Tab-separated table of C-alpha atoms in Angstrom:
chain	number	residue	atom	x	y	z
A	24	MET	CA	18.571	120.712	-26.519
A	25	ILE	CA	17.577	119.957	-23.012
A	26	PHE	CA	20.578	120.762	-21.693
A	27	ARG	CA	21.368	124.218	-22.471
A	28	LYS	CA	17.780	125.433	-20.462
A	29	LEU	CA	19.079	124.092	-17.655
A	30	PRO	CA	20.852	125.250	-15.163
A	31	VAL	CA	25.234	124.350	-14.662
A	32	VAL	CA	24.440	122.136	-11.259
A	33	TRP	CA	21.569	119.947	-12.948
A	34	ILE	CA	23.486	118.944	-15.762
A	35	ILE	CA	27.000	117.888	-12.664
A	36	ILE	CA	23.825	116.156	-11.046
A	37	LEU	CA	21.918	114.415	-13.816
A	38	ALA	CA	25.458	113.267	-15.257
A	39	ALA	CA	26.716	112.345	-11.780
A	40	PHE	CA	23.383	109.818	-11.783
A	41	ALA	CA	23.971	108.255	-15.241
A	42	VAL	CA	27.447	107.254	-13.985
A	43	PHE	CA	25.946	105.842	-11.216
A	44	VAL	CA	23.409	103.437	-12.811
A	45	MET	CA	25.733	102.691	-14.948
A	46	THR	CA	27.809	101.167	-12.007
A	47	MET	CA	25.715	99.354	-10.303
A	48	MET	CA	23.966	98.358	-13.797
A	49	ALA	CA	27.916	96.453	-14.614
A	50	ALA	CA	27.855	95.135	-11.344
A	51	LEU	CA	24.864	93.419	-12.261
A	52	PRO	CA	25.200	89.183	-12.821
A	53	GLY	CA	24.658	88.530	-15.606
A	54	ALA	CA	25.992	91.838	-17.259
A	55	ASP	CA	27.842	92.296	-20.619
A	56	ASN	CA	30.907	93.632	-19.372
A	57	ALA	CA	32.767	92.590	-16.806
A	58	SER	CA	31.134	92.448	-13.289
A	59	ALA	CA	32.426	94.003	-10.137
A	60	GLU	CA	32.460	91.293	-7.277
A	61	ARG	CA	33.157	91.629	-3.419
A	62	SER	CA	36.213	89.491	-2.751
A	63	ALA	CA	38.217	89.111	0.676
A	64	ASP	CA	41.068	90.813	-1.546
A	65	PRO	CA	41.166	94.358	-0.954
A	66	ALA	CA	42.710	94.750	-4.096
A	67	ASN	CA	40.147	92.536	-6.101
A	68	THR	CA	37.240	94.436	-4.589
A	69	SER	CA	35.654	97.569	-7.492
A	70	PRO	CA	35.770	100.345	-4.767
A	71	GLU	CA	32.152	100.875	-5.423
A	72	LEU	CA	31.873	98.470	-3.575
A	73	ALA	CA	34.312	97.610	-1.258
A	74	HIS	CA	31.964	99.511	1.804
A	75	LEU	CA	30.113	96.324	1.542
A	76	PRO	CA	30.392	92.941	4.276
A	77	ILE	CA	31.653	89.984	3.257
A	78	VAL	CA	28.888	87.218	3.501
A	79	GLN	CA	29.303	83.615	3.323
A	80	ASN	CA	26.466	81.338	3.512
A	81	ILE	CA	27.712	77.874	4.123
A	82	PRO	CA	24.427	75.987	5.232
A	83	LEU	CA	24.620	73.443	8.721
A	84	PRO	CA	24.821	69.776	7.605
A	85	PRO	CA	20.777	68.427	8.438
A	86	PRO	CA	20.640	66.400	11.888
A	87	PRO	CA	19.781	62.768	11.380
A	88	PRO	CA	16.714	61.617	11.779
A	89	THR	CA	14.753	60.103	14.322
A	90	PRO	CA	15.750	56.728	13.522
A	91	THR	CA	11.908	54.884	14.321
A	92	SER	CA	11.240	51.981	17.178
A	93	SER	CA	13.099	48.831	15.256
A	94	PRO	CA	10.282	45.811	15.224
A	95	TYR	CA	10.532	42.540	16.980
A	96	SER	CA	8.924	39.350	17.496
A	97	ALA	CA	10.884	38.153	20.264
A	98	ALA	CA	11.499	39.863	23.654
A	99	ALA	CA	11.595	39.799	27.163
A	100	THR	CA	12.750	42.347	30.138
A	101	LEU	CA	14.069	41.176	33.551
A	102	TYR	CA	13.853	43.533	36.581
A	103	ILE	CA	16.373	43.806	39.520
A	104	THR	CA	15.389	44.858	42.476
A	105	PRO	CA	12.533	47.345	41.055
A	106	ASN	CA	11.629	50.365	42.994
A	107	THR	CA	12.959	49.795	45.698
A	108	ASP	CA	15.859	52.075	47.519
A	109	LEU	CA	19.430	51.791	48.252
A	110	LEU	CA	19.590	49.592	50.311
A	111	ALA	CA	17.292	46.979	48.733
A	112	SER	CA	18.837	43.563	48.788
A	113	THR	CA	17.838	40.785	46.015
A	114	PHE	CA	17.744	38.427	49.334
A	115	ASN	CA	14.470	39.800	49.144
A	116	THR	CA	10.512	38.090	47.931
A	117	ALA	CA	10.050	38.792	44.469
A	118	SER	CA	13.836	40.990	43.911
A	119	PHE	CA	13.789	39.139	39.681
A	120	VAL	CA	11.354	39.428	37.806
A	121	VAL	CA	11.209	37.933	34.240
A	122	ASN	CA	8.557	39.355	31.453
A	123	ASN	CA	7.935	37.724	27.942
A	124	ASP	CA	7.153	40.053	25.641
A	125	SER	CA	7.383	38.502	22.892
A	126	LEU	CA	4.974	38.802	20.227
A	127	ASN	CA	4.324	35.891	17.644
A	128	GLY	CA	4.077	33.246	20.456
A	129	GLN	CA	8.099	32.558	21.150
A	130	ARG	CA	8.889	31.383	24.737
A	131	LEU	CA	11.062	31.993	26.343
A	132	ALA	CA	12.999	28.808	27.554
A	133	GLU	CA	16.204	30.152	29.117
A	134	LEU	CA	17.679	33.211	30.784
A	135	ARG	CA	21.292	33.464	31.500
A	136	ILE	CA	22.389	36.583	33.975
A	137	ASP	CA	25.891	37.652	33.867
A	138	LEU	CA	27.884	39.359	36.641
A	139	ARG	CA	30.997	39.940	34.505
A	140	THR	CA	30.084	43.189	33.555
A	141	ARG	CA	28.440	44.439	36.866
A	142	LEU	CA	29.267	48.074	37.699
A	143	PHE	CA	30.865	46.867	41.319
A	144	PRO	CA	33.148	44.585	41.207
A	145	ASP	CA	33.140	41.662	42.725
A	146	MET	CA	29.574	41.128	43.058
A	147	VAL	CA	28.913	36.969	42.985
A	148	PHE	CA	25.903	35.446	43.438
A	149	ASP	CA	26.327	33.422	46.877
A	150	PRO	CA	23.950	30.306	47.173
A	151	TYR	CA	26.014	28.452	49.991
A	152	GLY	CA	27.529	30.435	52.190
A	153	LYS	CA	30.936	30.710	51.166
A	154	ALA	CA	30.772	34.298	49.631
A	155	GLY	CA	29.986	37.311	51.470
A	156	ASP	CA	28.437	37.097	54.404
A	157	THR	CA	27.839	34.456	56.571
A	158	VAL	CA	23.993	35.006	54.781
A	159	ALA	CA	23.128	32.899	52.460
A	160	LYS	CA	20.365	32.374	50.193
A	161	ASP	CA	19.879	29.550	46.651
A	162	VAL	CA	17.187	30.332	44.015
A	163	VAL	CA	13.349	30.705	45.522
A	164	VAL	CA	10.703	30.633	43.262
A	165	ASP	CA	8.735	33.798	44.773
A	166	VAL	CA	5.489	33.907	41.692
A	167	ARG	CA	5.172	31.759	38.625
A	168	GLU	CA	2.248	31.384	36.807
A	169	GLY	CA	1.341	29.835	33.776
A	170	LEU	CA	4.464	28.689	33.341
A	171	SER	CA	7.116	25.330	33.871
A	172	PHE	CA	10.690	26.057	35.989
A	173	ASP	CA	12.595	23.435	35.063
A	174	GLY	CA	15.278	24.030	37.035
A	175	HIS	CA	18.510	27.272	37.959
A	176	PHE	CA	22.467	25.756	37.626
A	177	TYR	CA	25.867	28.276	38.657
A	178	GLU	CA	28.396	28.715	36.433
A	179	THR	CA	31.979	30.246	36.550
A	180	PRO	CA	33.285	30.750	39.984
A	181	HIS	CA	34.405	33.478	41.610
A	182	ASP	CA	35.534	33.256	45.823
A	183	GLY	CA	33.230	31.054	46.348
A	184	GLY	CA	30.181	32.568	44.768
A	185	PHE	CA	29.746	32.240	40.975
A	186	ASP	CA	29.682	35.439	38.452
A	187	GLN	CA	26.501	33.359	36.741
A	188	LEU	CA	23.038	31.843	36.732
A	189	ILE	CA	20.967	30.322	34.868
A	190	LEU	CA	17.366	29.591	34.520
A	191	LYS	CA	15.801	27.215	32.353
A	192	PHE	CA	11.681	27.346	32.039
A	193	ARG	CA	9.646	25.699	29.775
A	194	ASN	CA	5.904	27.056	28.239
A	195	PHE	CA	6.922	30.144	29.358
A	196	ASP	CA	4.607	32.670	26.961
A	197	ARG	CA	3.658	36.345	26.736
A	198	GLY	CA	1.749	37.102	30.347
A	199	ASP	CA	2.889	34.572	32.279
A	200	ARG	CA	4.908	35.430	36.239
A	201	PHE	CA	7.717	34.489	37.439
A	202	ALA	CA	9.804	36.133	40.135
A	203	PHE	CA	12.563	35.111	42.504
A	204	SER	CA	14.960	35.545	44.552
A	205	VAL	CA	18.646	34.697	45.170
A	206	ASP	CA	21.393	36.212	47.552
A	207	VAL	CA	24.204	38.138	45.871
A	208	ASP	CA	26.762	39.570	47.995
A	209	PRO	CA	30.306	41.869	47.373
A	210	THR	CA	32.981	39.486	48.211
A	211	SER	CA	34.954	42.133	50.126
A	212	ILE	CA	32.937	40.960	53.258
A	213	THR	CA	33.638	37.046	53.517
A	214	GLY	CA	32.672	35.932	57.068
A	215	VAL	CA	31.788	38.733	58.592
A	216	ALA	CA	27.978	38.470	60.319
A	217	ALA	CA	24.964	39.152	58.547
A	218	PRO	CA	24.543	42.583	56.637
A	219	GLY	CA	27.255	43.950	56.689
A	220	PRO	CA	29.323	46.526	57.718
A	221	HIS	CA	27.386	49.909	56.221
A	222	LEU	CA	24.875	47.314	54.972
A	223	THR	CA	27.155	46.041	52.310
A	224	GLY	CA	25.696	43.392	52.124
A	225	SER	CA	22.325	44.353	50.797
A	226	VAL	CA	23.299	44.542	46.609
A	227	GLY	CA	20.386	45.986	44.280
A	228	GLY	CA	20.274	46.795	41.164
A	229	LEU	CA	21.688	49.670	41.397
A	230	GLU	CA	25.416	48.166	42.441
A	231	LEU	CA	24.561	45.495	39.400
A	232	VAL	CA	24.129	47.810	36.349
A	233	GLY	CA	25.870	46.463	33.362
A	234	ALA	CA	25.214	42.559	34.033
A	235	THR	CA	24.922	41.434	30.643
A	236	ILE	CA	21.582	39.315	30.158
A	237	THR	CA	20.904	36.230	28.021
A	238	ALA	CA	17.371	34.942	26.259
A	239	THR	CA	16.696	32.617	24.828
A	240	PHE	CA	13.910	31.626	22.952
A	241	ASP	CA	12.041	28.671	21.828
A	242	ASP	CA	11.812	29.239	18.118
A	243	GLY	CA	16.068	29.686	17.831
A	244	THR	CA	16.399	33.282	18.542
A	245	VAL	CA	18.715	34.904	21.136
A	246	LEU	CA	18.773	38.541	22.564
A	247	VAL	CA	21.617	39.831	24.615
A	248	ASN	CA	21.511	43.367	26.787
A	249	GLN	CA	22.546	44.487	29.353
A	250	THR	CA	20.905	45.997	33.022
A	251	TRP	CA	20.290	49.520	33.284
A	252	ARG	CA	19.196	51.417	35.856
A	253	MET	CA	15.229	52.306	36.364
A	254	ASP	CA	13.828	55.644	34.678
A	255	GLY	CA	10.359	56.484	36.704
A	256	SER	CA	11.431	57.167	40.047
A	257	SER	CA	10.777	59.501	42.254
A	258	ASP	CA	13.614	58.567	44.070
A	259	PRO	CA	16.850	60.383	42.539
A	260	ASN	CA	18.955	57.223	44.744
A	261	HIS	CA	16.387	54.462	43.894
A	262	SER	CA	18.363	50.574	43.011
A	263	GLY	CA	16.218	49.816	40.510
A	264	ALA	CA	17.855	47.856	37.651
A	265	ILE	CA	15.720	47.319	34.057
A	266	ALA	CA	17.416	45.081	31.722
A	267	VAL	CA	15.157	45.463	27.975
A	268	LEU	CA	15.754	42.431	25.418
A	269	ARG	CA	14.483	43.308	21.947
A	270	PRO	CA	16.823	43.249	18.347
A	271	GLY	CA	17.686	46.543	17.131
A	272	LEU	CA	19.159	48.706	20.601
A	273	PRO	CA	21.618	50.595	20.150
A	274	GLU	CA	25.130	49.934	20.686
A	275	ARG	CA	27.629	50.752	23.678
A	276	PRO	CA	28.956	53.853	24.279
A	277	VAL	CA	32.626	54.584	24.903
A	278	LEU	CA	33.852	57.206	27.748
A	279	GLU	CA	36.581	58.799	28.047
A	280	VAL	CA	37.975	61.570	31.127
A	281	VAL	CA	39.099	64.812	29.544
A	282	GLY	CA	42.346	64.933	30.188
A	283	GLY	CA	42.559	62.327	32.096
A	284	SER	CA	42.296	58.957	32.748
A	285	SER	CA	40.498	55.771	34.639
A	286	PRO	CA	40.459	53.940	37.073
A	287	ALA	CA	42.752	57.003	38.564
A	288	MET	CA	42.840	58.897	41.891
A	289	VAL	CA	42.024	62.743	41.206
A	290	GLY	CA	43.155	65.843	43.102
A	291	SER	CA	39.603	67.428	41.832
A	292	PRO	CA	36.288	66.726	42.251
A	293	ASP	CA	35.612	68.485	38.604
A	294	GLN	CA	35.920	66.415	36.044
A	295	VAL	CA	34.717	66.016	32.321
A	296	ILE	CA	33.356	62.765	30.338
A	297	ARG	CA	33.317	62.543	27.303
A	298	ILE	CA	30.703	60.804	25.385
A	299	SER	CA	31.639	58.888	21.555
A	300	GLY	CA	28.948	57.810	19.628
A	301	PRO	CA	26.803	58.563	16.723
A	302	VAL	CA	25.416	62.017	15.558
A	303	GLY	CA	22.086	62.828	16.987
A	304	ARG	CA	21.831	59.713	19.915
A	305	PRO	CA	20.292	60.423	23.124
A	306	VAL	CA	22.401	59.433	26.427
A	307	VAL	CA	22.198	59.069	29.793
A	308	LEU	CA	25.592	59.346	31.909
A	309	LEU	CA	24.963	57.253	35.027
A	310	VAL	CA	28.078	58.942	37.973
A	311	VAL	CA	27.806	56.959	41.289
A	312	GLU	CA	29.313	57.086	44.953
A	313	GLY	CA	30.316	53.780	46.076
A	314	GLY	CA	31.843	52.690	49.140
A	315	LEU	CA	34.472	50.603	50.381
A	316	PHE	CA	33.536	49.787	54.312
A	317	THR	CA	34.966	45.924	55.144
A	318	ALA	CA	34.881	47.033	59.519
A	319	GLY	CA	34.650	43.547	61.138
A	320	VAL	CA	35.573	41.339	58.648
A	321	PRO	CA	37.265	38.520	59.239
A	322	GLY	CA	41.515	39.757	58.075
A	323	GLY	CA	40.535	43.938	57.008
A	324	GLY	CA	38.114	42.113	53.450
A	325	VAL	CA	38.882	39.620	51.360
A	326	ASP	CA	40.975	39.959	47.826
A	327	LEU	CA	40.306	43.500	47.805
A	328	ASP	CA	41.370	45.272	44.300
A	329	PRO	CA	42.148	49.263	44.200
A	330	PHE	CA	39.654	51.447	43.146
A	331	GLU	CA	37.368	48.980	44.904
A	332	ALA	CA	33.674	49.495	46.794
A	333	ASN	CA	31.236	47.238	47.642
A	334	THR	CA	28.906	49.008	48.231
A	335	ALA	CA	26.628	51.921	46.874
A	336	LEU	CA	26.149	55.667	48.891
A	337	GLY	CA	24.276	56.990	45.382
A	338	ALA	CA	23.907	58.244	42.276
A	339	ARG	CA	22.995	61.038	39.755
A	340	GLU	CA	22.259	61.401	36.397
A	341	PHE	CA	23.373	63.378	33.183
A	342	THR	CA	21.413	63.535	29.674
A	343	GLY	CA	21.476	65.111	27.034
A	344	VAL	CA	22.584	64.139	22.860
A	345	ILE	CA	25.459	63.051	20.962
A	346	GLY	CA	26.964	66.430	18.122
A	347	LEU	CA	27.598	66.844	15.122
A	348	ALA	CA	31.370	65.832	16.403
A	349	GLY	CA	30.204	62.764	17.444
A	350	ILE	CA	30.701	63.463	20.814
A	351	LEU	CA	29.071	64.894	23.445
A	352	ASP	CA	31.378	66.010	26.655
A	353	ILE	CA	29.255	66.830	30.543
A	354	PRO	CA	31.251	68.309	33.383
A	355	VAL	CA	30.644	66.335	37.061
A	356	ASN	CA	31.543	66.544	40.158
A	357	LEU	CA	32.613	63.681	42.179
A	358	ARG	CA	31.008	63.466	45.457
A	359	LYS	CA	32.529	61.827	48.489
A	360	SER	CA	29.785	61.785	50.641
A	361	MET	CA	31.603	59.943	53.511
A	362	PRO	CA	35.512	58.952	54.127
A	363	GLU	CA	34.834	55.515	52.881
A	364	GLY	CA	33.318	56.982	49.901
A	365	GLY	CA	34.638	59.195	47.200
A	366	ILE	CA	34.980	56.210	44.620
A	367	ASN	CA	32.733	57.290	41.680
A	368	TYR	CA	31.368	54.502	38.819
A	369	ILE	CA	30.972	56.126	36.119
A	370	THR	CA	29.071	54.397	33.291
A	371	ALA	CA	25.923	55.014	30.415
A	372	ALA	CA	23.712	53.979	28.198
A	373	PHE	CA	22.750	55.212	24.336
A	374	ASP	CA	18.859	55.625	24.238
A	375	ASN	CA	16.675	54.169	21.046
A	376	HIS	CA	14.376	57.654	21.266
A	377	TYR	CA	11.590	55.591	22.459
A	378	GLY	CA	12.816	55.337	26.414
A	379	VAL	CA	14.531	51.930	26.188
A	380	LYS	CA	18.172	51.675	26.633
A	381	GLY	CA	20.603	49.771	25.249
A	382	MET	CA	24.816	48.108	25.931
A	383	VAL	CA	26.277	49.719	29.120
A	384	ALA	CA	29.534	51.728	28.669
A	385	THR	CA	32.563	49.966	30.265
A	386	PRO	CA	32.293	51.962	33.323
A	387	LEU	CA	35.212	54.300	34.516
A	388	ALA	CA	36.210	54.496	38.513
A	389	LEU	CA	37.700	58.211	39.301
A	390	GLN	CA	38.741	58.181	43.481
A	391	LEU	CA	39.166	61.144	45.439
A	392	PRO	CA	41.652	60.782	48.659
């Protein structure tokens, strides 16, 4: 035999190699005999495979697909003090701009502006000078092209002013133009001379973020959305607000203070805000520092409530995407830029992936001492 002609050392090497080959073949899946298996339990792992690492291949769930933009027919847009700074006022000419964006001939018949859900409390329409500073202004039509305006009226009286304004139209087609102005004031400065302490009588779109807008069309379509801070301004403290009214826009986010509550007085400016919503949904968090100014107001202020501010001092936005757990935590640094400030209002809105915001979160209020 050939093995008799080989040195003993070669016979030992060949025998060891044969044992190694048979061992590896036995470990292959599908072998006739029981295969060696590397497991998390060392007692159940063959010595030949004990040195190998345990690899678990657990695939992550795929992210949800980006939804397509919802089709629509009837649509409208409301702008409040567009492209203006923090000192913007609804008193100024063409501070409210209404567009009919319908695609299939629907005519806008009515627009309702409800301030009860606005970011800053106790902001009301003041057409008769009985709420806010001593200067008042009822609705004045500043631009009207191609449509008929059938008048307006107010509802929901509030401390001398009104929470709701309703505008009536006829033949308001796509491409027609309508803009108006009306006084909006904080009730906290009732009786003071205009423009109020620290220009608090100048109320713009930023203070009115979250106002609920309802558009009714001649075919019976009713659309509802809320105002949000306008995008695209180079000024981080701009005051413009917009409400896009069309079907299929995102739902309202839910906010909470991680490890805290709202409204609350907080000792630290560093807070974490948790946003809950659908996985993969883009979101914008808005933090607005407000201040309460009452110098010179009769009685030191009217109907003041805890955590009430009557003007915006600055605003910041934070963007993100809801994670796989259905939440997004955003660290924020609250601000107190002057002694009367430090009242931070926090809200959020989801984006429909195409730049249009939906309903606005119920705001949080955190105040620095």
